[in-house]
PDB file of C-alpha atoms in Angstrom:
ATOM      1  CA  MET A  14     -77.376 238.513-153.142  1.00  0.00           C
ATOM      2  CA  THR A  15     -74.384 239.698-151.182  1.00  0.00           C
ATOM      3  CA  ALA A  16     -71.386 240.681-153.236  1.00  0.00           C
ATOM      4  CA  VAL A  17     -69.513 237.640-151.165  1.00  0.00           C
ATOM      5  CA  ALA A  18     -71.287 235.226-149.523  1.00  0.00           C
ATOM      6  CA  GLU A  19     -69.972 233.708-146.260  1.00  0.00           C
ATOM      7  CA  THR A  20     -70.256 230.387-148.150  1.00  0.00           C
ATOM      8  CA  GLU A  21     -68.654 230.331-151.879  1.00  0.00           C
ATOM      9  CA  LYS A  22     -70.802 228.130-154.706  1.00  0.00           C
ATOM     10  CA  ASP A  23     -69.112 225.147-156.553  1.00  0.00           C
ATOM     11  CA  ASP A  24     -70.771 226.015-159.793  1.00  0.00           C
ATOM     12  CA  ARG A  25     -68.736 227.438-162.090  1.00  0.00           C
ATOM     13  CA  SER A  26     -71.198 228.815-164.931  1.00  0.00           C
ATOM     14  CA  LEU A  27     -73.392 231.076-164.595  1.00  0.00           C
ATOM     15  CA  SER A  28     -77.274 231.273-164.996  1.00  0.00           C
ATOM     16  CA  ASP A  29     -79.539 232.165-168.184  1.00  0.00           C
ATOM     17  CA  GLU A  30     -80.179 235.801-166.229  1.00  0.00           C
ATOM     18  CA  ASN A  31     -76.263 236.636-165.500  1.00  0.00           C
ATOM     19  CA  LYS A  32     -75.138 235.305-168.884  1.00  0.00           C
ATOM     20  CA  HIS A  33     -77.409 237.838-170.445  1.00  0.00           C
ATOM     21  CA  ARG A  34     -76.836 241.028-167.848  1.00  0.00           C
ATOM     22  CA  LEU A  35     -72.954 240.219-168.966  1.00  0.00           C
ATOM     23  CA  VAL A  36     -73.364 240.805-172.210  1.00  0.00           C
ATOM     24  CA  LEU A  37     -74.995 243.644-171.557  1.00  0.00           C
ATOM     25  CA  ILE A  38     -72.757 245.044-169.287  1.00  0.00           C
ATOM     26  CA  TYR A  39     -69.784 244.305-171.781  1.00  0.00           C
ATOM     27  CA  GLY A  40     -71.861 246.163-174.287  1.00  0.00           C
ATOM     28  CA  VAL A  41     -72.134 249.232-172.404  1.00  0.00           C
ATOM     29  CA  LEU A  42     -68.489 249.596-170.864  1.00  0.00           C
ATOM     30  CA  GLY A  43     -66.995 248.662-174.464  1.00  0.00           C
ATOM     31  CA  ARG A  44     -68.441 251.915-175.049  1.00  0.00           C
ATOM     32  CA  THR A  45     -67.643 253.982-172.597  1.00  0.00           C
ATOM     33  CA  TYR A  46     -63.589 252.173-172.175  1.00  0.00           C
ATOM     34  CA  PRO A  47     -61.234 253.108-175.029  1.00  0.00           C
ATOM     35  CA  THR A  48     -59.040 249.935-175.458  1.00  0.00           C
ATOM     36  CA  PHE A  49     -55.500 250.484-174.067  1.00  0.00           C
ATOM     37  CA  GLU A  50     -54.245 250.602-178.036  1.00  0.00           C
ATOM     38  CA  GLU A  51     -56.708 253.730-177.950  1.00  0.00           C
ATOM     39  CA  THR A  52     -54.699 255.843-175.428  1.00  0.00           C
ATOM     40  CA  ASP A  53     -51.983 256.997-173.459  1.00  0.00           C
ATOM     41  CA  ASP A  54     -51.680 253.857-171.562  1.00  0.00           C
ATOM     42  CA  PRO A  55     -48.343 253.974-168.892  1.00  0.00           C
ATOM     43  CA  TRP A  56     -47.159 250.710-169.428  1.00  0.00           C
ATOM     44  CA  THR A  57     -47.259 251.284-173.182  1.00  0.00           C
ATOM     45  CA  ALA A  58     -45.900 254.808-173.247  1.00  0.00           C
ATOM     46  CA  ASN A  59     -42.911 253.702-170.805  1.00  0.00           C
ATOM     47  CA  GLY A  60     -42.011 250.841-172.341  1.00  0.00           C
ATOM     48  CA  LEU A  61     -43.041 248.126-169.717  1.00  0.00           C
ATOM     49  CA  SER A  62     -45.165 246.189-172.786  1.00  0.00           C
ATOM     50  CA  ALA A  63     -42.141 246.587-175.338  1.00  0.00           C
ATOM     51  CA  THR A  64     -41.963 243.420-176.317  1.00  0.00           C
ATOM     52  CA  PRO A  65     -42.886 239.692-174.606  1.00  0.00           C
ATOM     53  CA  PHE A  66     -40.077 239.602-172.322  1.00  0.00           C
ATOM     54  CA  HIS A  67     -41.046 243.587-170.933  1.00  0.00           C
ATOM     55  CA  THR A  68     -44.544 242.367-170.506  1.00  0.00           C
ATOM     56  CA  LEU A  69     -43.750 239.489-168.590  1.00  0.00           C
ATOM     57  CA  VAL A  70     -41.279 241.077-166.330  1.00  0.00           C
ATOM     58  CA  SER A  71     -43.319 243.621-165.949  1.00  0.00           C
ATOM     59  CA  THR A  72     -46.831 241.700-165.054  1.00  0.00           C
ATOM     60  CA  CYS A  73     -44.867 239.776-161.955  1.00  0.00           C
ATOM     61  CA  LEU A  74     -43.150 242.947-160.886  1.00  0.00           C
ATOM     62  CA  SER A  75     -46.341 244.869-160.710  1.00  0.00           C
ATOM     63  CA  THR A  76     -48.310 242.750-158.132  1.00  0.00           C
ATOM     64  CA  MET A  77     -49.532 244.104-155.537  1.00  0.00           C
ATOM     65  CA  THR A  78     -48.029 247.309-156.797  1.00  0.00           C
ATOM     66  CA  VAL A  79     -49.604 250.688-158.039  1.00  0.00           C
ATOM     67  CA  THR A  80     -48.977 251.184-161.503  1.00  0.00           C
ATOM     68  CA  ALA A  81     -46.397 254.507-161.094  1.00  0.00           C
ATOM     69  CA  ARG A  82     -44.378 252.396-158.591  1.00  0.00           C
ATOM     70  CA  VAL A  83     -44.149 249.989-161.583  1.00  0.00           C
ATOM     71  CA  VAL A  84     -43.167 252.395-163.983  1.00  0.00           C
ATOM     72  CA  LYS A  85     -40.603 253.622-161.251  1.00  0.00           C
ATOM     73  CA  ALA A  86     -39.176 250.288-160.942  1.00  0.00           C
ATOM     74  CA  CYS A  87     -39.059 248.873-164.221  1.00  0.00           C
ATOM     75  CA  VAL A  88     -37.911 252.340-166.433  1.00  0.00           C
ATOM     76  CA  PRO A  89     -34.416 252.025-164.932  1.00  0.00           C
ATOM     77  CA  LEU A  90     -34.848 248.099-164.872  1.00  0.00           C
ATOM     78  CA  TYR A  91     -35.003 248.230-168.603  1.00  0.00           C
ATOM     79  CA  GLU A  92     -32.286 250.267-168.975  1.00  0.00           C
ATOM     80  CA  LYS A  93     -30.010 247.999-167.610  1.00  0.00           C
ATOM     81  CA  VAL A  94     -31.549 244.522-168.894  1.00  0.00           C
ATOM     82  CA  SER A  95     -33.409 243.419-172.211  1.00  0.00           C
ATOM     83  CA  SER A  96     -33.175 239.952-172.096  1.00  0.00           C
ATOM     84  CA  PHE A  97     -33.784 237.065-169.840  1.00  0.00           C
ATOM     85  CA  GLU A  98     -29.544 236.314-170.378  1.00  0.00           C
ATOM     86  CA  ASP A  99     -29.135 240.434-168.684  1.00  0.00           C
ATOM     87  CA  LEU A 100     -31.655 239.677-166.225  1.00  0.00           C
ATOM     88  CA  ALA A 101     -29.899 236.417-165.162  1.00  0.00           C
ATOM     89  CA  SER A 102     -26.729 237.690-165.011  1.00  0.00           C
ATOM     90  CA  LEU A 103     -27.852 241.157-163.067  1.00  0.00           C
ATOM     91  CA  GLY A 104     -26.248 241.408-159.506  1.00  0.00           C
ATOM     92  CA  ASP A 105     -29.039 240.400-156.812  1.00  0.00           C
ATOM     93  CA  ASP A 106     -28.406 243.987-154.783  1.00  0.00           C
ATOM     94  CA  GLU A 107     -28.252 245.738-157.685  1.00  0.00           C
ATOM     95  CA  LEU A 108     -31.842 243.929-159.356  1.00  0.00           C
ATOM     96  CA  ARG A 109     -33.304 244.771-155.868  1.00  0.00           C
ATOM     97  CA  GLU A 110     -32.498 248.595-155.193  1.00  0.00           C
ATOM     98  CA  ILE A 111     -33.575 248.527-158.652  1.00  0.00           C
ATOM     99  CA  ILE A 112     -36.988 247.461-158.120  1.00  0.00           C
ATOM    100  CA  ARG A 113     -37.227 248.716-153.943  1.00  0.00           C
ATOM    101  CA  PRO A 114     -40.251 250.935-155.406  1.00  0.00           C
ATOM    102  CA  VAL A 115     -42.848 247.376-155.799  1.00  0.00           C
ATOM    103  CA  ALA A 116     -44.582 245.992-153.176  1.00  0.00           C
ATOM    104  CA  HIS A 117     -42.184 242.800-151.892  1.00  0.00           C
ATOM    105  CA  TYR A 118     -39.293 243.529-153.874  1.00  0.00           C
ATOM    106  CA  ASN A 119     -36.971 241.449-151.871  1.00  0.00           C
ATOM    107  CA  ARG A 120     -39.291 237.934-153.218  1.00  0.00           C
ATOM    108  CA  LYS A 121     -39.703 239.282-156.432  1.00  0.00           C
ATOM    109  CA  THR A 122     -35.507 239.729-156.815  1.00  0.00           C
ATOM    110  CA  ASP A 123     -35.590 236.224-156.043  1.00  0.00           C
ATOM    111  CA  LEU A 124     -39.046 235.362-158.899  1.00  0.00           C
ATOM    112  CA  VAL A 125     -37.665 237.180-161.162  1.00  0.00           C
ATOM    113  CA  LYS A 126     -34.141 235.930-161.215  1.00  0.00           C
ATOM    114  CA  ARG A 127     -34.922 231.990-160.621  1.00  0.00           C
ATOM    115  CA  MET A 128     -37.693 232.703-163.945  1.00  0.00           C
ATOM    116  CA  ALA A 129     -34.809 233.886-166.049  1.00  0.00           C
ATOM    117  CA  ARG A 130     -33.252 231.165-165.239  1.00  0.00           C
ATOM    118  CA  GLN A 131     -35.795 228.587-166.104  1.00  0.00           C
ATOM    119  CA  ILE A 132     -37.244 230.479-168.869  1.00  0.00           C
ATOM    120  CA  ILE A 133     -33.364 230.100-169.888  1.00  0.00           C
ATOM    121  CA  ASP A 134     -32.252 226.424-169.069  1.00  0.00           C
ATOM    122  CA  GLU A 135     -35.857 224.867-170.225  1.00  0.00           C
ATOM    123  CA  HIS A 136     -37.510 227.121-173.066  1.00  0.00           C
ATOM    124  CA  GLY A 137     -33.787 228.280-174.737  1.00  0.00           C
ATOM    125  CA  GLY A 138     -34.528 231.546-173.579  1.00  0.00           C
ATOM    126  CA  GLU A 139     -38.093 231.897-175.266  1.00  0.00           C
ATOM    127  CA  ILE A 140     -41.049 232.793-172.914  1.00  0.00           C
ATOM    128  CA  PRO A 141     -43.215 229.416-173.440  1.00  0.00           C
ATOM    129  CA  ARG A 142     -46.755 230.044-175.476  1.00  0.00           C
ATOM    130  CA  ASN A 143     -48.328 227.584-173.289  1.00  0.00           C
ATOM    131  CA  ARG A 144     -50.335 228.740-170.059  1.00  0.00           C
ATOM    132  CA  ASP A 145     -49.921 225.653-168.000  1.00  0.00           C
ATOM    133  CA  GLU A 146     -45.723 225.938-169.238  1.00  0.00           C
ATOM    134  CA  LEU A 147     -46.277 229.538-168.064  1.00  0.00           C
ATOM    135  CA  MET A 148     -47.313 228.430-164.440  1.00  0.00           C
ATOM    136  CA  GLU A 149     -44.645 226.373-164.047  1.00  0.00           C
ATOM    137  CA  LEU A 150     -42.655 229.244-163.745  1.00  0.00           C
ATOM    138  CA  PRO A 151     -41.444 231.409-160.635  1.00  0.00           C
ATOM    139  CA  GLY A 152     -43.445 234.346-160.344  1.00  0.00           C
ATOM    140  CA  VAL A 153     -46.261 233.295-162.848  1.00  0.00           C
ATOM    141  CA  GLY A 154     -49.691 232.718-161.057  1.00  0.00           C
ATOM    142  CA  ARG A 155     -53.181 232.772-163.439  1.00  0.00           C
ATOM    143  CA  LYS A 156     -53.352 236.513-163.452  1.00  0.00           C
ATOM    144  CA  VAL A 157     -50.117 236.832-165.381  1.00  0.00           C
ATOM    145  CA  ALA A 158     -50.542 233.632-167.522  1.00  0.00           C
ATOM    146  CA  ASP A 159     -54.082 235.169-168.839  1.00  0.00           C
ATOM    147  CA  ILE A 160     -52.298 238.791-169.575  1.00  0.00           C
ATOM    148  CA  MET A 161     -49.531 236.980-171.480  1.00  0.00           C
ATOM    149  CA  MET A 162     -51.771 234.452-173.483  1.00  0.00           C
ATOM    150  CA  ASN A 163     -53.964 237.802-174.260  1.00  0.00           C
ATOM    151  CA  PHE A 164     -51.510 240.463-174.942  1.00  0.00           C
ATOM    152  CA  GLU A 165     -48.984 238.915-176.375  1.00  0.00           C
ATOM    153  CA  PHE A 166     -49.913 234.953-177.950  1.00  0.00           C
ATOM    154  CA  SER A 167     -53.044 236.246-179.455  1.00  0.00           C
ATOM    155  CA  GLU A 168     -55.243 233.911-177.680  1.00  0.00           C
ATOM    156  CA  ASP A 169     -58.049 235.749-175.875  1.00  0.00           C
ATOM    157  CA  SER A 170     -58.063 235.178-172.428  1.00  0.00           C
ATOM    158  CA  ILE A 171     -59.444 238.003-169.576  1.00  0.00           C
ATOM    159  CA  ALA A 172     -56.923 238.113-166.414  1.00  0.00           C
ATOM    160  CA  VAL A 173     -59.256 239.026-162.729  1.00  0.00           C
ATOM    161  CA  ASP A 174     -57.219 240.938-160.943  1.00  0.00           C
ATOM    162  CA  THR A 175     -58.135 242.280-157.897  1.00  0.00           C
ATOM    163  CA  HIS A 176     -60.308 245.568-159.569  1.00  0.00           C
ATOM    164  CA  VAL A 177     -61.714 243.192-162.009  1.00  0.00           C
ATOM    165  CA  LEU A 178     -62.655 240.735-158.875  1.00  0.00           C
ATOM    166  CA  ARG A 179     -63.702 243.084-157.175  1.00  0.00           C
ATOM    167  CA  VAL A 180     -66.309 244.660-159.917  1.00  0.00           C
ATOM    168  CA  LEU A 181     -67.632 241.136-161.020  1.00  0.00           C
ATOM    169  CA  ASN A 182     -68.683 240.281-157.232  1.00  0.00           C
ATOM    170  CA  ARG A 183     -69.855 244.103-156.935  1.00  0.00           C
ATOM    171  CA  LEU A 184     -72.211 243.625-160.162  1.00  0.00           C
ATOM    172  CA  GLY A 185     -73.296 239.560-158.577  1.00  0.00           C
ATOM    173  CA  ILE A 186     -71.811 238.256-161.763  1.00  0.00           C
ATOM    174  CA  VAL A 187     -69.758 235.845-159.555  1.00  0.00           C
ATOM    175  CA  ASN A 188     -70.025 235.091-156.050  1.00  0.00           C
ATOM    176  CA  THR A 189     -66.427 234.000-155.012  1.00  0.00           C
ATOM    177  CA  THR A 190     -63.044 235.916-153.065  1.00  0.00           C
ATOM    178  CA  SER A 191     -61.047 233.598-155.996  1.00  0.00           C
ATOM    179  CA  SER A 192     -59.367 235.495-158.040  1.00  0.00           C
ATOM    180  CA  ASP A 193     -58.668 232.002-160.308  1.00  0.00           C
ATOM    181  CA  LYS A 194     -62.538 230.393-159.983  1.00  0.00           C
ATOM    182  CA  ALA A 195     -63.531 234.052-161.178  1.00  0.00           C
ATOM    183  CA  ALA A 196     -61.531 233.598-164.489  1.00  0.00           C
ATOM    184  CA  ASP A 197     -62.690 230.077-165.061  1.00  0.00           C
ATOM    185  CA  ILE A 198     -66.276 231.894-165.048  1.00  0.00           C
ATOM    186  CA  ILE A 199     -65.803 234.589-166.612  1.00  0.00           C
ATOM    187  CA  ASN A 200     -63.362 232.845-169.194  1.00  0.00           C
ATOM    188  CA  ILE A 201     -66.115 230.654-169.863  1.00  0.00           C
ATOM    189  CA  GLU A 202     -69.054 232.685-169.941  1.00  0.00           C
ATOM    190  CA  THR A 203     -67.937 235.284-171.716  1.00  0.00           C
ATOM    191  CA  PRO A 204     -68.889 235.712-175.366  1.00  0.00           C
ATOM    192  CA  PRO A 205     -65.937 235.656-177.980  1.00  0.00           C
ATOM    193  CA  ARG A 206     -66.742 238.503-179.675  1.00  0.00           C
ATOM    194  CA  PHE A 207     -66.010 240.411-175.913  1.00  0.00           C
ATOM    195  CA  LYS A 208     -63.252 238.534-174.256  1.00  0.00           C
ATOM    196  CA  ARG A 209     -60.136 240.374-176.347  1.00  0.00           C
ATOM    197  CA  HIS A 210     -60.878 243.584-174.547  1.00  0.00           C
ATOM    198  CA  ALA A 211     -62.910 242.343-171.322  1.00  0.00           C
ATOM    199  CA  HIS A 212     -59.638 242.684-169.244  1.00  0.00           C
ATOM    200  CA  GLU A 213     -59.080 246.360-170.769  1.00  0.00           C
ATOM    201  CA  CYS A 214     -62.770 247.376-169.720  1.00  0.00           C
ATOM    202  CA  LEU A 215     -63.326 245.601-166.577  1.00  0.00           C
ATOM    203  CA  ILE A 216     -60.047 246.911-164.847  1.00  0.00           C
ATOM    204  CA  GLN A 217     -60.402 250.649-166.148  1.00  0.00           C
ATOM    205  CA  HIS A 218     -64.110 250.611-164.762  1.00  0.00           C
ATOM    206  CA  GLY A 219     -62.182 249.095-160.897  1.00  0.00           C
ATOM    207  CA  MET A 220     -60.235 251.702-161.090  1.00  0.00           C
ATOM    208  CA  LYS A 221     -62.188 254.760-162.089  1.00  0.00           C
ATOM    209  CA  ILE A 222     -65.528 253.971-161.213  1.00  0.00           C
ATOM    210  CA  CYS A 223     -65.938 250.871-158.963  1.00  0.00           C
ATOM    211  CA  VAL A 224     -63.101 251.814-156.876  1.00  0.00           C
ATOM    212  CA  SER A 225     -62.746 249.700-153.259  1.00  0.00           C
ATOM    213  CA  ARG A 226     -63.702 252.195-150.757  1.00  0.00           C
ATOM    214  CA  ARG A 227     -66.294 254.227-151.900  1.00  0.00           C
ATOM    215  CA  PRO A 228     -67.642 253.328-155.225  1.00  0.00           C
ATOM    216  CA  LYS A 229     -68.487 256.220-157.699  1.00  0.00           C
ATOM    217  CA  CYS A 230     -72.377 254.886-158.601  1.00  0.00           C
ATOM    218  CA  ASP A 231     -73.131 258.340-159.189  1.00  0.00           C
ATOM    219  CA  ASP A 232     -70.641 258.387-162.073  1.00  0.00           C
ATOM    220  CA  CYS A 233     -71.542 254.321-163.185  1.00  0.00           C
ATOM    221  CA  ARG A 234     -73.395 253.705-166.511  1.00  0.00           C
ATOM    222  CA  VAL A 235     -74.108 249.833-165.379  1.00  0.00           C
ATOM    223  CA  THR A 236     -76.294 250.767-162.333  1.00  0.00           C
ATOM    224  CA  GLN A 237     -79.136 249.454-163.669  1.00  0.00           C
ATOM    225  CA  HIS A 238     -77.247 245.673-163.956  1.00  0.00           C
ATOM    226  CA  CYS A 239     -75.564 245.791-160.890  1.00  0.00           C
ATOM    227  CA  ASP A 240     -76.747 244.083-157.573  1.00  0.00           C
ATOM    228  CA  TYR A 241     -74.294 246.331-155.083  1.00  0.00           C
ATOM    229  CA  TYR A 242     -76.369 249.201-156.190  1.00  0.00           C
ATOM    230  CA  ALA A 243     -79.659 247.597-155.850  1.00  0.00           C
ATOM    231  CA  GLU A 244     -78.510 246.907-152.160  1.00  0.00           C
ATOM    232  CA  HIS A 245     -77.046 250.230-151.402  1.00  0.00           C
ATOM    233  CA  GLU A 246     -78.252 252.656-153.501  1.00  0.00           C
ATOM    234  CA  CYS A 247     -82.004 251.770-154.342  1.00  0.00           C
ATOM    235  CA  THR A 248     -83.292 251.178-150.849  1.00  0.00           C
TER     236      THR A 248
END
């Protein structure tokens, strides 16, 4: 089984074998990686998730951007703003200059300003606590909504970003290029006891071991459950 097939199946459920493998994988990764609360996570250390406001704005700015650049943009931003009212009133040129370290800063300037105004106008300045309403906000896609639901609103949910999608495909748990489809599958099939911290262990594995260009299979603890390893290392 290849990591990503040329044609994708519409089936959004896992086989019994993959359900069993997923449980074993979560068990190993859960023992391997600490939760974000147990680490000096740069988001926590730099106040990027200090409040729901910070988490939402930081996550929107983080798309397609490495953490160091998100920190570089958000730390000075939060010296200027601490609410959606502050963000909405900040000049576009000033905001654009502050968030210049992140990818697509011009587009994100427009999106976060429109998001702030929509939250003020339609939600009384409060972030909606419903996934569907979150996804109606400019700049908020499935990943951002899942992060908010899991980390801010206590609804166990697994966010799928590029790192998590890569890990799941290489393992052979999913077979899709769509992060939204992978999120549908993994949120349905992950046993409740793992859902709270599944994103944290999967993303750490993707950033530290199952990296994009040259995965560190020699250092990986789940090779016995991995399709990629079976195809590339054991032939």
